[in-house]
Amino acid sequence: MTTTERPERSVPKPVFTDAEAGAREFPDSGASARRYNYYKPAKRKQTHYEDVTVDVQPDPRHYLSQGWIYGFADGSAGYPLTWTKLKAWGVDRPDPERFPGSGGKGYEWPAHGWHEFRDPNEEWELTFYRYNANVVRQVNQNIENARNSKAFEQWTPNWIQFVERNVGAWMHIEHILGLYVFAACNRSGPTNMHNTAMAVNSMHKIRFAQDLALYNLTLTEEIDGFDGTAHLDAWNNDPEWQGVRKVCEAITAVDDDWGESIFAANVVFEPLLGELFRSQLVMQAAAGNGDFVTPTVMGAAEFDFAQRDLRWTQACFGPLTQDKEFAQHNKDLMQGWLRNWVPQAIEAARTLQPIWSLPDAKPPRFEDSLDRAKSRFAGILTDLGLEAPKELNQ
Amino acid sequence: MSRQSLAKAHQKIQELAWEPQYHEPYMKYGTDYTFRKAAKKDPLKQVLRSYFPMQEEKDHRVYGASDGAIRGNMFRQVQERWLEWQKLFLSIIPLPEVSAARSMPMLFHVVPNPELHNGQAIQMIDEVRHSTIQQNLKRLYMNNYIDPAGFNNSLRNFQSDYCGTIGRQFAEGFITGDAITAASIYLTIVAETAFTNTLFVAMPAEAAANGDYLLPTVFHSVQSDESRHISNGYATLLMALSDEDNRQLLERDLRYAWWNNHRVVDAAIGTFIEYGTKDRRKDRESYAEMWRRWIYDDYYRAYLVPLEKYGLVIPHDLIEESWKQIWEKGYVHEVAQFFATGWLANYWRIDAMTDDDFEWFEYKYPGWYDKYGKWWENYSRLAKPNGHNPIVFEDVDYVYPARCWVCMVPCLVREDMVTAEVDGQHRTYCHEVCRWTDVEAFRPTYQGRETPNMGRLVGKREWETLYHGWNWADVVSDMGFVRDDGKTMTAQPHLDLDPKKMWTLDHMRRCPPLQSPNVLFNEMNDAERAAYVADYNRQGPAGRPAPSSA
């Protein structure tokens, strides 16, 4: 064997620069300079979540000396605070005026109350992917295990039809809310914290919609006679589903108010219709009908809402009813929203009632299920500092 | 993982497509484009079941590398010259990323193709990933690099700095105005498809050559998402092309988006790569060489030109002009010189060029030394305070430039500067294309056609205006670019951290007041303005005063 001499490769040479923290002492070399200092943390110590999200979306009221530089045709630019009728303290103060020699300073941090919002789930990319990757792994494993153990063979014909039509129909609701409410609103919020929370919420919904669709695909492959397209017929034509569909579509049509859209979806729709269907019907009825799998798919989404999406929603809307400047304004506004959305949701729930009687092994009575949903909803309103509207008694 | 094939799974989720039956969604964003004949498949074929674990795995690699960098004392071999420029870059980039996330809903509203919305939603959350992963990288630099100043207040600094608005176009351009112009043509067709090559591939390679392997780790991970976004843009572009009424708008938007991206990205990334590196191997590519490969060959010739057969009018002239700006007119060198001239209005330290640098520049850009060498020697000479003022106030044959009203990079190629009186104000532009952008493109009518959704150029577009007449110590204090002793400046025109060699507010106090070129330009009468422009056009290269006519 012979060796051939290669020409020397051209590569960058490592150089010892000693440019690591602590190598020298000079102004700003200390530990106290090693933290983001342009915002005040919600608690004593800055969190990792705050560091990677706070103030990435700037605000001319504190730091944006030249203002927004691109606008819409009507002249509005950036993230106008008027894109919701809700108000946080300080929002009526004018943008700092700029003119020759004005300087560039704005109001002191946080400039207005919207910047005080923090997502209690502390979601950023690392947490978000970990969480959702775990969910899809768990859901997939559950379904795969059920498939391997022939668990679907235990399903009664009625239950098969219930799942193909009604569990199937629900995927459309999650998809519409995810894409055309939560994702759609992530351009509109006043801070990066709000918009990131909405984006994360949207992906829970879109993921769950796809979980249901792909679960439906597996069932089509595993169960003889399972009609994988029946969900479309139910969604488009079953009278029971048209009430829920109407409310769901109405939320996408809210007239230019991200606050009302999110409020209608997470404060009203989810407890009164989402949890009613998922927790009070499907998850209660499945076991009696030989199905231990569907509740695990549903349960993953229920956890999304109950433990995460509702948490950020409460942290977003709750303080507004206690706002030092606009508490009454916000309460009146949200009570108005409740008067509008609650009757629609109750009517939709009652339109859905007939599906409670479809399974062979009956779930709890519809009225009991609805009472539980109403009770949960009333508790959420109390936490938000709001009152249950009289329309809840319908 | 599921045994279902991706194609089958993707086909299944198309059943989720929504046709409103009772309420049409609120249409918040508008476009002058029409999509009457359009139908296009989602090119991504991505389902979240596989997407989330894939992204999690990518995260494992990124964060594992971060941990390794700290344990392996990476910062002992990081070049300070390089890391200092990252104070600017990592201030800029999280905002464009998150703005890209925010722009996706604009497309849901105007692109009538539910199949594409799936890909747009995934792009949305990808962009949230990019923004926060980059903020996290900056946080790691702040914690572990010798000089945290500039990293620690970057999101305040960037919003008040004298070049912040240059970078901010690369964010606001995505989220305002006509939804297709902003979120599709400017963002995905030009910014992502063309210029992320230099941002996220070429620049990380330079980082690695300067001892920093974390930037490549993070940004290559980011770039692996970009290819999906490029597909989103391509699908939307083909939809737009199928309607002939859109072609006039596409031609306008490609011209605007191409030119603005060239002005902004080449200014910033060109400077980082050419003036932030210590790697002066003659066989390493210059920015011009990278640009020729990544943008001219890979984007222009391989991606854009083939679209001509579908009726897309390609701005061939502007692509050639951009190349001319970089290769013949020294655009990147002029920008780097401007950044260094105004070091005192920044929040990072800018290292002087040395003989090794001169030799490399002369090899890569023949004639460089005659144009820029003397000025950089003066920069070195004036770097440490020694009774003189910062270089901008000293006689070094440099005329402080006027700003371009559109791209907000100053008018550095002096012969190209043009002006216009718009809305009662006299404005200067770095090039005829920027003048066109303001006077013709960003208007409610374009070539006689109503364009009611087109955006507007707003804001205080010349930074110097805000501080016209101010003492420099007050300017620097107002921006907050001061270290924790209350007097030493964050910015320095050298890398020596000996406090005795660092500039302070006391040095700034004795400097002449700041003067806004635009305020002064508007104070002139017409004859004075004409003379100013005639003189300006005869200045340069390297900011030299016009030769005397005698």
mmCIF file with all atom_site columns, N, CA and C in Angstrom, chain A residues 10 17 20-21 28 33-34 37 48 51 66 69 71 103-104 125 129 180 186-187 192 210 216 218 222 231 242 245 249 256, chain B residues 3-4 12 15 18-19 22 28-29 48 51 63 76 78 102 117 136 139 142 144-145 152-153 172 283 456 460-461 466 478 484:
data_model
loop_
_atom_site.group_PDB
_atom_site.id
_atom_site.type_symbol
_atom_site.label_atom_id
_atom_site.label_alt_id
_atom_site.label_comp_id
_atom_site.label_asym_id
_atom_site.label_entity_id
_atom_site.label_seq_id
_atom_site.pdbx_PDB_ins_code
_atom_site.Cartn_x
_atom_site.Cartn_y
_atom_site.Cartn_z
_atom_site.occupancy
_atom_site.B_iso_or_equiv
_atom_site.pdbx_formal_charge
_atom_site.auth_seq_id
_atom_site.auth_comp_id
_atom_site.auth_asym_id
_atom_site.auth_atom_id
_atom_site.pdbx_PDB_model_num
ATOM 1   N N  . SER A 1 10  ? -6.845  23.809 3.725  1.00 0.00 ? 10  SER A N  1
ATOM 2   C CA . SER A 1 10  ? -7.052  25.174 4.210  1.00 0.00 ? 10  SER A CA 1
ATOM 3   C C  . SER A 1 10  ? -8.198  25.178 5.194  1.00 0.00 ? 10  SER A C  1
ATOM 4   N N  . THR A 1 17  ? -8.181  33.096 22.658 1.00 0.00 ? 17  THR A N  1
ATOM 5   C CA . THR A 1 17  ? -8.528  34.517 22.784 1.00 0.00 ? 17  THR A CA 1
ATOM 6   C C  . THR A 1 17  ? -8.848  34.903 24.219 1.00 0.00 ? 17  THR A C  1
ATOM 7   N N  . GLU A 1 20  ? -13.694 34.564 27.589 1.00 0.00 ? 20  GLU A N  1
ATOM 8   C CA . GLU A 1 20  ? -14.797 34.017 28.373 1.00 0.00 ? 20  GLU A CA 1
ATOM 9   C C  . GLU A 1 20  ? -15.117 34.930 29.559 1.00 0.00 ? 20  GLU A C  1
ATOM 10  N N  . ALA A 1 21  ? -16.312 34.768 30.053 1.00 0.00 ? 21  ALA A N  1
ATOM 11  C CA . ALA A 1 21  ? -16.773 35.601 31.162 1.00 0.00 ? 21  ALA A CA 1
ATOM 12  C C  . ALA A 1 21  ? -15.802 35.516 32.330 1.00 0.00 ? 21  ALA A C  1
ATOM 13  N N  . ASP A 1 28  ? -19.197 46.727 33.591 1.00 0.00 ? 28  ASP A N  1
ATOM 14  C CA . ASP A 1 28  ? -20.156 45.750 33.037 1.00 0.00 ? 28  ASP A CA 1
ATOM 15  C C  . ASP A 1 28  ? -19.612 44.332 32.970 1.00 0.00 ? 28  ASP A C  1
ATOM 16  N N  . ALA A 1 33  ? -24.357 42.369 35.369 1.00 0.00 ? 33  ALA A N  1
ATOM 17  C CA . ALA A 1 33  ? -24.570 42.820 33.981 1.00 0.00 ? 33  ALA A CA 1
ATOM 18  C C  . ALA A 1 33  ? -24.982 41.666 33.081 1.00 0.00 ? 33  ALA A C  1
ATOM 19  N N  . ARG A 1 34  ? -25.031 40.479 33.639 1.00 0.00 ? 34  ARG A N  1
ATOM 20  C CA . ARG A 1 34  ? -25.344 39.309 32.807 1.00 0.00 ? 34  ARG A CA 1
ATOM 21  C C  . ARG A 1 34  ? -26.815 38.923 32.933 1.00 0.00 ? 34  ARG A C  1
ATOM 22  N N  . ASN A 1 37  ? -31.752 43.533 30.838 1.00 0.00 ? 37  ASN A N  1
ATOM 23  C CA . ASN A 1 37  ? -32.110 44.594 31.781 1.00 0.00 ? 37  ASN A CA 1
ATOM 24  C C  . ASN A 1 37  ? -33.143 45.574 31.236 1.00 0.00 ? 37  ASN A C  1
ATOM 25  N N  . HIS A 1 48  ? -36.484 32.051 32.461 1.00 0.00 ? 48  HIS A N  1
ATOM 26  C CA . HIS A 1 48  ? -35.968 31.739 31.126 1.00 0.00 ? 48  HIS A CA 1
ATOM 27  C C  . HIS A 1 48  ? -37.013 32.121 30.068 1.00 0.00 ? 48  HIS A C  1
ATOM 28  N N  . ASP A 1 51  ? -37.066 35.793 29.468 1.00 0.00 ? 51  ASP A N  1
ATOM 29  C CA . ASP A 1 51  ? -35.885 36.243 28.717 1.00 0.00 ? 51  ASP A CA 1
ATOM 30  C C  . ASP A 1 51  ? -36.029 36.025 27.212 1.00 0.00 ? 51  ASP A C  1
ATOM 31  N N  . GLN A 1 66  ? -37.999 55.673 16.794 1.00 0.00 ? 66  GLN A N  1
ATOM 32  C CA . GLN A 1 66  ? -38.444 56.227 15.512 1.00 0.00 ? 66  GLN A CA 1
ATOM 33  C C  . GLN A 1 66  ? -39.863 55.779 15.153 1.00 0.00 ? 66  GLN A C  1
ATOM 34  N N  . ILE A 1 69  ? -42.209 51.793 11.197 1.00 0.00 ? 69  ILE A N  1
ATOM 35  C CA . ILE A 1 69  ? -41.768 52.405 9.942  1.00 0.00 ? 69  ILE A CA 1
ATOM 36  C C  . ILE A 1 69  ? -42.544 51.931 8.713  1.00 0.00 ? 69  ILE A C  1
ATOM 37  N N  . GLY A 1 71  ? -46.628 50.853 7.528  1.00 0.00 ? 71  GLY A N  1
ATOM 38  C CA . GLY A 1 71  ? -48.012 50.878 7.988  1.00 0.00 ? 71  GLY A CA 1
ATOM 39  C C  . GLY A 1 71  ? -48.952 50.237 6.988  1.00 0.00 ? 71  GLY A C  1
ATOM 40  N N  . GLY A 1 103 ? -35.469 63.765 21.010 1.00 0.00 ? 103 GLY A N  1
ATOM 41  C CA . GLY A 1 103 ? -34.900 62.638 21.733 1.00 0.00 ? 103 GLY A CA 1
ATOM 42  C C  . GLY A 1 103 ? -35.727 61.395 21.466 1.00 0.00 ? 103 GLY A C  1
ATOM 43  N N  . GLY A 1 104 ? -35.333 60.297 22.081 1.00 0.00 ? 104 GLY A N  1
ATOM 44  C CA . GLY A 1 104 ? -35.986 59.039 21.738 1.00 0.00 ? 104 GLY A CA 1
ATOM 45  C C  . GLY A 1 104 ? -36.644 58.319 22.886 1.00 0.00 ? 104 GLY A C  1
ATOM 46  N N  . GLU A 1 125 ? -40.167 27.831 22.675 1.00 0.00 ? 125 GLU A N  1
ATOM 47  C CA . GLU A 1 125 ? -40.028 26.706 21.760 1.00 0.00 ? 125 GLU A CA 1
ATOM 48  C C  . GLU A 1 125 ? -39.612 25.411 22.451 1.00 0.00 ? 125 GLU A C  1
ATOM 49  N N  . TYR A 1 129 ? -42.228 22.229 22.135 1.00 0.00 ? 129 TYR A N  1
ATOM 50  C CA . TYR A 1 129 ? -41.974 21.004 21.363 1.00 0.00 ? 129 TYR A CA 1
ATOM 51  C C  . TYR A 1 129 ? -41.906 19.779 22.261 1.00 0.00 ? 129 TYR A C  1
ATOM 52  N N  . TYR A 1 180 ? -58.409 29.350 12.475 1.00 0.00 ? 180 TYR A N  1
ATOM 53  C CA . TYR A 1 180 ? -59.082 30.598 12.096 1.00 0.00 ? 180 TYR A CA 1
ATOM 54  C C  . TYR A 1 180 ? -59.486 31.465 13.294 1.00 0.00 ? 180 TYR A C  1
ATOM 55  N N  . ASN A 1 186 ? -52.982 35.565 16.302 1.00 0.00 ? 186 ASN A N  1
ATOM 56  C CA . ASN A 1 186 ? -51.603 35.764 16.786 1.00 0.00 ? 186 ASN A CA 1
ATOM 57  C C  . ASN A 1 186 ? -50.906 36.945 16.119 1.00 0.00 ? 186 ASN A C  1
ATOM 58  N N  . ARG A 1 187 ? -51.547 37.608 15.161 1.00 0.00 ? 187 ARG A N  1
ATOM 59  C CA . ARG A 1 187 ? -51.014 38.851 14.590 1.00 0.00 ? 187 ARG A CA 1
ATOM 60  C C  . ARG A 1 187 ? -51.527 40.062 15.364 1.00 0.00 ? 187 ARG A C  1
ATOM 61  N N  . ASN A 1 192 ? -45.709 40.424 22.640 1.00 0.00 ? 192 ASN A N  1
ATOM 62  C CA . ASN A 1 192 ? -45.214 39.124 22.188 1.00 0.00 ? 192 ASN A CA 1
ATOM 63  C C  . ASN A 1 192 ? -45.718 38.004 23.081 1.00 0.00 ? 192 ASN A C  1
ATOM 64  N N  . GLN A 1 210 ? -55.788 17.050 14.033 1.00 0.00 ? 210 GLN A N  1
ATOM 65  C CA . GLN A 1 210 ? -55.085 16.029 13.243 1.00 0.00 ? 210 GLN A CA 1
ATOM 66  C C  . GLN A 1 210 ? -55.034 14.692 13.974 1.00 0.00 ? 210 GLN A C  1
ATOM 67  N N  . ASN A 1 216 ? -59.050 8.503  13.175 1.00 0.00 ? 216 ASN A N  1
ATOM 68  C CA . ASN A 1 216 ? -60.128 8.098  12.282 1.00 0.00 ? 216 ASN A CA 1
ATOM 69  C C  . ASN A 1 216 ? -59.588 7.229  11.139 1.00 0.00 ? 216 ASN A C  1
ATOM 70  N N  . THR A 1 218 ? -56.878 5.338  11.259 1.00 0.00 ? 218 THR A N  1
ATOM 71  C CA . THR A 1 218 ? -56.538 4.029  11.827 1.00 0.00 ? 218 THR A CA 1
ATOM 72  C C  . THR A 1 218 ? -57.792 3.173  11.985 1.00 0.00 ? 218 THR A C  1
ATOM 73  N N  . GLU A 1 222 ? -58.730 -0.481 10.627 1.00 0.00 ? 222 GLU A N  1
ATOM 74  C CA . GLU A 1 222 ? -58.804 -1.580 11.592 1.00 0.00 ? 222 GLU A CA 1
ATOM 75  C C  . GLU A 1 222 ? -60.185 -2.194 11.752 1.00 0.00 ? 222 GLU A C  1
ATOM 76  N N  . HIS A 1 231 ? -67.731 11.338 9.147  1.00 0.00 ? 231 HIS A N  1
ATOM 77  C CA . HIS A 1 231 ? -67.612 12.574 9.937  1.00 0.00 ? 231 HIS A CA 1
ATOM 78  C C  . HIS A 1 231 ? -67.975 13.795 9.093  1.00 0.00 ? 231 HIS A C  1
ATOM 79  N N  . GLN A 1 242 ? -75.267 21.142 13.884 1.00 0.00 ? 242 GLN A N  1
ATOM 80  C CA . GLN A 1 242 ? -75.300 22.465 13.240 1.00 0.00 ? 242 GLN A CA 1
ATOM 81  C C  . GLN A 1 242 ? -75.267 23.621 14.243 1.00 0.00 ? 242 GLN A C  1
ATOM 82  N N  . ARG A 1 245 ? -71.640 24.002 15.224 1.00 0.00 ? 245 ARG A N  1
ATOM 83  C CA . ARG A 1 245 ? -70.927 24.547 14.064 1.00 0.00 ? 245 ARG A CA 1
ATOM 84  C C  . ARG A 1 245 ? -71.206 26.041 13.909 1.00 0.00 ? 245 ARG A C  1
ATOM 85  N N  . GLU A 1 249 ? -68.299 28.794 13.968 1.00 0.00 ? 249 GLU A N  1
ATOM 86  C CA . GLU A 1 249 ? -68.067 29.696 12.829 1.00 0.00 ? 249 GLU A CA 1
ATOM 87  C C  . GLU A 1 249 ? -68.268 31.153 13.232 1.00 0.00 ? 249 GLU A C  1
ATOM 88  N N  . ASP A 1 256 ? -63.226 42.127 14.286 1.00 0.00 ? 256 ASP A N  1
ATOM 89  C CA . ASP A 1 256 ? -61.995 42.842 14.588 1.00 0.00 ? 256 ASP A CA 1
ATOM 90  C C  . ASP A 1 256 ? -61.747 43.047 16.076 1.00 0.00 ? 256 ASP A C  1
ATOM 91  N N  . ARG B 2 3   ? -47.680 3.741  11.815 1.00 0.00 ? 3   ARG B N  1
ATOM 92  C CA . ARG B 2 3   ? -47.311 2.992  10.620 1.00 0.00 ? 3   ARG B CA 1
ATOM 93  C C  . ARG B 2 3   ? -47.920 3.630  9.370  1.00 0.00 ? 3   ARG B C  1
ATOM 94  N N  . GLN B 2 4   ? -48.794 4.621  9.596  1.00 0.00 ? 4   GLN B N  1
ATOM 95  C CA . GLN B 2 4   ? -49.428 5.238  8.433  1.00 0.00 ? 4   GLN B CA 1
ATOM 96  C C  . GLN B 2 4   ? -48.396 6.053  7.645  1.00 0.00 ? 4   GLN B C  1
ATOM 97  N N  . LYS B 2 12  ? -55.352 12.479 4.474  1.00 0.00 ? 12  LYS B N  1
ATOM 98  C CA . LYS B 2 12  ? -56.477 12.397 5.412  1.00 0.00 ? 12  LYS B CA 1
ATOM 99  C C  . LYS B 2 12  ? -56.779 13.763 6.037  1.00 0.00 ? 12  LYS B C  1
ATOM 100 N N  . GLU B 2 15  ? -59.255 16.363 4.832  1.00 0.00 ? 15  GLU B N  1
ATOM 101 C CA . GLU B 2 15  ? -60.690 16.321 5.145  1.00 0.00 ? 15  GLU B CA 1
ATOM 102 C C  . GLU B 2 15  ? -61.085 17.385 6.154  1.00 0.00 ? 15  GLU B C  1
ATOM 103 N N  . TRP B 2 18  ? -62.184 23.549 5.592  1.00 0.00 ? 18  TRP B N  1
ATOM 104 C CA . TRP B 2 18  ? -63.445 24.141 6.066  1.00 0.00 ? 18  TRP B CA 1
ATOM 105 C C  . TRP B 2 18  ? -64.077 25.023 5.000  1.00 0.00 ? 18  TRP B C  1
ATOM 106 N N  . GLU B 2 19  ? -65.337 24.764 4.713  1.00 0.00 ? 19  GLU B N  1
ATOM 107 C CA . GLU B 2 19  ? -66.142 25.662 3.878  1.00 0.00 ? 19  GLU B CA 1
ATOM 108 C C  . GLU B 2 19  ? -67.182 26.287 4.789  1.00 0.00 ? 19  GLU B C  1
ATOM 109 N N  . TYR B 2 22  ? -72.309 29.027 7.939  1.00 0.00 ? 22  TYR B N  1
ATOM 110 C CA . TYR B 2 22  ? -73.191 29.970 8.637  1.00 0.00 ? 22  TYR B CA 1
ATOM 111 C C  . TYR B 2 22  ? -72.577 31.366 8.770  1.00 0.00 ? 22  TYR B C  1
ATOM 112 N N  . LYS B 2 28  ? -59.617 40.443 8.180  1.00 0.00 ? 28  LYS B N  1
ATOM 113 C CA . LYS B 2 28  ? -58.926 41.600 8.751  1.00 0.00 ? 28  LYS B CA 1
ATOM 114 C C  . LYS B 2 28  ? -57.919 42.209 7.782  1.00 0.00 ? 28  LYS B C  1
ATOM 115 N N  . TYR B 2 29  ? -57.317 41.377 6.966  1.00 0.00 ? 29  TYR B N  1
ATOM 116 C CA . TYR B 2 29  ? -56.227 41.863 6.119  1.00 0.00 ? 29  TYR B CA 1
ATOM 117 C C  . TYR B 2 29  ? -56.648 41.836 4.663  1.00 0.00 ? 29  TYR B C  1
ATOM 118 N N  . LEU B 2 48  ? -48.600 17.106 12.057 1.00 0.00 ? 48  LEU B N  1
ATOM 119 C CA . LEU B 2 48  ? -48.015 17.444 13.355 1.00 0.00 ? 48  LEU B CA 1
ATOM 120 C C  . LEU B 2 48  ? -47.547 16.204 14.112 1.00 0.00 ? 48  LEU B C  1
ATOM 121 N N  . TYR B 2 51  ? -44.194 16.093 12.889 1.00 0.00 ? 51  TYR B N  1
ATOM 122 C CA . TYR B 2 51  ? -43.496 17.385 13.012 1.00 0.00 ? 51  TYR B CA 1
ATOM 123 C C  . TYR B 2 51  ? -42.963 17.619 14.432 1.00 0.00 ? 51  TYR B C  1
ATOM 124 N N  . TYR B 2 63  ? -29.496 22.062 21.901 1.00 0.00 ? 63  TYR B N  1
ATOM 125 C CA . TYR B 2 63  ? -29.212 22.325 23.320 1.00 0.00 ? 63  TYR B CA 1
ATOM 126 C C  . TYR B 2 63  ? -28.072 21.457 23.836 1.00 0.00 ? 63  TYR B C  1
ATOM 127 N N  . ARG B 2 76  ? -13.144 30.607 25.168 1.00 0.00 ? 76  ARG B N  1
ATOM 128 C CA . ARG B 2 76  ? -11.705 30.873 25.216 1.00 0.00 ? 76  ARG B CA 1
ATOM 129 C C  . ARG B 2 76  ? -11.115 31.023 23.825 1.00 0.00 ? 76  ARG B C  1
ATOM 130 N N  . VAL B 2 78  ? -13.188 32.157 21.089 1.00 0.00 ? 78  VAL B N  1
ATOM 131 C CA . VAL B 2 78  ? -14.076 32.958 20.245 1.00 0.00 ? 78  VAL B CA 1
ATOM 132 C C  . VAL B 2 78  ? -13.405 34.298 19.962 1.00 0.00 ? 78  VAL B C  1
ATOM 133 N N  . ARG B 2 102 ? -46.189 36.152 12.834 1.00 0.00 ? 102 ARG B N  1
ATOM 134 C CA . ARG B 2 102 ? -47.386 37.010 12.869 1.00 0.00 ? 102 ARG B CA 1
ATOM 135 C C  . ARG B 2 102 ? -47.972 37.229 11.474 1.00 0.00 ? 102 ARG B C  1
ATOM 136 N N  . HIS B 2 117 ? -53.166 26.413 4.092  1.00 0.00 ? 117 HIS B N  1
ATOM 137 C CA . HIS B 2 117 ? -53.192 26.968 5.449  1.00 0.00 ? 117 HIS B CA 1
ATOM 138 C C  . HIS B 2 117 ? -52.472 26.060 6.450  1.00 0.00 ? 117 HIS B C  1
ATOM 139 N N  . ASN B 2 136 ? -32.491 32.857 23.031 1.00 0.00 ? 136 ASN B N  1
ATOM 140 C CA . ASN B 2 136 ? -31.788 32.001 23.978 1.00 0.00 ? 136 ASN B CA 1
ATOM 141 C C  . ASN B 2 136 ? -30.296 31.955 23.683 1.00 0.00 ? 136 ASN B C  1
ATOM 142 N N  . ARG B 2 139 ? -28.801 35.016 24.995 1.00 0.00 ? 139 ARG B N  1
ATOM 143 C CA . ARG B 2 139 ? -28.723 34.913 26.459 1.00 0.00 ? 139 ARG B CA 1
ATOM 144 C C  . ARG B 2 139 ? -27.480 34.114 26.867 1.00 0.00 ? 139 ARG B C  1
ATOM 145 N N  . MET B 2 142 ? -24.519 36.273 26.403 1.00 0.00 ? 142 MET B N  1
ATOM 146 C CA . MET B 2 142 ? -24.474 37.282 27.486 1.00 0.00 ? 142 MET B CA 1
ATOM 147 C C  . MET B 2 142 ? -23.887 36.674 28.757 1.00 0.00 ? 142 MET B C  1
ATOM 148 N N  . ASN B 2 144 ? -21.847 34.066 29.053 1.00 0.00 ? 144 ASN B N  1
ATOM 149 C CA . ASN B 2 144 ? -20.566 33.369 28.993 1.00 0.00 ? 144 ASN B CA 1
ATOM 150 C C  . ASN B 2 144 ? -19.445 34.098 28.262 1.00 0.00 ? 144 ASN B C  1
ATOM 151 N N  . TYR B 2 145 ? -19.781 35.137 27.519 1.00 0.00 ? 145 TYR B N  1
ATOM 152 C CA . TYR B 2 145 ? -18.773 35.887 26.764 1.00 0.00 ? 145 TYR B CA 1
ATOM 153 C C  . TYR B 2 145 ? -18.199 36.979 27.663 1.00 0.00 ? 145 TYR B C  1
ATOM 154 N N  . ASN B 2 152 ? -26.935 42.528 26.930 1.00 0.00 ? 152 ASN B N  1
ATOM 155 C CA . ASN B 2 152 ? -27.870 42.553 28.063 1.00 0.00 ? 152 ASN B CA 1
ATOM 156 C C  . ASN B 2 152 ? -29.014 43.550 27.883 1.00 0.00 ? 152 ASN B C  1
ATOM 157 N N  . ASN B 2 153 ? -28.837 44.538 27.048 1.00 0.00 ? 153 ASN B N  1
ATOM 158 C CA . ASN B 2 153 ? -29.965 45.453 26.821 1.00 0.00 ? 153 ASN B CA 1
ATOM 159 C C  . ASN B 2 153 ? -30.300 45.557 25.333 1.00 0.00 ? 153 ASN B C  1
ATOM 160 N N  . GLU B 2 172 ? -40.946 44.493 9.817  1.00 0.00 ? 172 GLU B N  1
ATOM 161 C CA . GLU B 2 172 ? -42.196 45.215 9.558  1.00 0.00 ? 172 GLU B CA 1
ATOM 162 C C  . GLU B 2 172 ? -42.669 45.019 8.128  1.00 0.00 ? 172 GLU B C  1
ATOM 163 N N  . ASP B 2 283 ? -8.187  31.645 0.431  1.00 0.00 ? 283 ASP B N  1
ATOM 164 C CA . ASP B 2 283 ? -9.133  30.798 -0.292 1.00 0.00 ? 283 ASP B CA 1
ATOM 165 C C  . ASP B 2 283 ? -10.493 30.719 0.394  1.00 0.00 ? 283 ASP B C  1
ATOM 166 N N  . ARG B 2 456 ? -47.931 51.748 3.644  1.00 0.00 ? 456 ARG B N  1
ATOM 167 C CA . ARG B 2 456 ? -47.410 53.109 3.682  1.00 0.00 ? 456 ARG B CA 1
ATOM 168 C C  . ARG B 2 456 ? -46.061 53.113 4.394  1.00 0.00 ? 456 ARG B C  1
ATOM 169 N N  . LYS B 2 460 ? -40.646 58.051 11.965 1.00 0.00 ? 460 LYS B N  1
ATOM 170 C CA . LYS B 2 460 ? -39.571 59.042 11.843 1.00 0.00 ? 460 LYS B CA 1
ATOM 171 C C  . LYS B 2 460 ? -38.395 58.333 11.202 1.00 0.00 ? 460 LYS B C  1
ATOM 172 N N  . ARG B 2 461 ? -38.256 58.519 9.914  1.00 0.00 ? 461 ARG B N  1
ATOM 173 C CA . ARG B 2 461 ? -37.387 57.620 9.160  1.00 0.00 ? 461 ARG B CA 1
ATOM 174 C C  . ARG B 2 461 ? -35.931 58.057 9.127  1.00 0.00 ? 461 ARG B C  1
ATOM 175 N N  . LEU B 2 466 ? -34.139 62.957 15.445 1.00 0.00 ? 466 LEU B N  1
ATOM 176 C CA . LEU B 2 466 ? -34.560 62.961 16.854 1.00 0.00 ? 466 LEU B CA 1
ATOM 177 C C  . LEU B 2 466 ? -33.566 63.694 17.743 1.00 0.00 ? 466 LEU B C  1
ATOM 178 N N  . ASP B 2 478 ? -29.377 59.139 26.488 1.00 0.00 ? 478 ASP B N  1
ATOM 179 C CA . ASP B 2 478 ? -30.794 58.977 26.151 1.00 0.00 ? 478 ASP B CA 1
ATOM 180 C C  . ASP B 2 478 ? -31.061 57.583 25.594 1.00 0.00 ? 478 ASP B C  1
ATOM 181 N N  . ASP B 2 484 ? -22.146 50.017 33.531 1.00 0.00 ? 484 ASP B N  1
ATOM 182 C CA . ASP B 2 484 ? -22.679 50.117 34.884 1.00 0.00 ? 484 ASP B CA 1
ATOM 183 C C  . ASP B 2 484 ? -21.906 51.052 35.817 1.00 0.00 ? 484 ASP B C  1
#
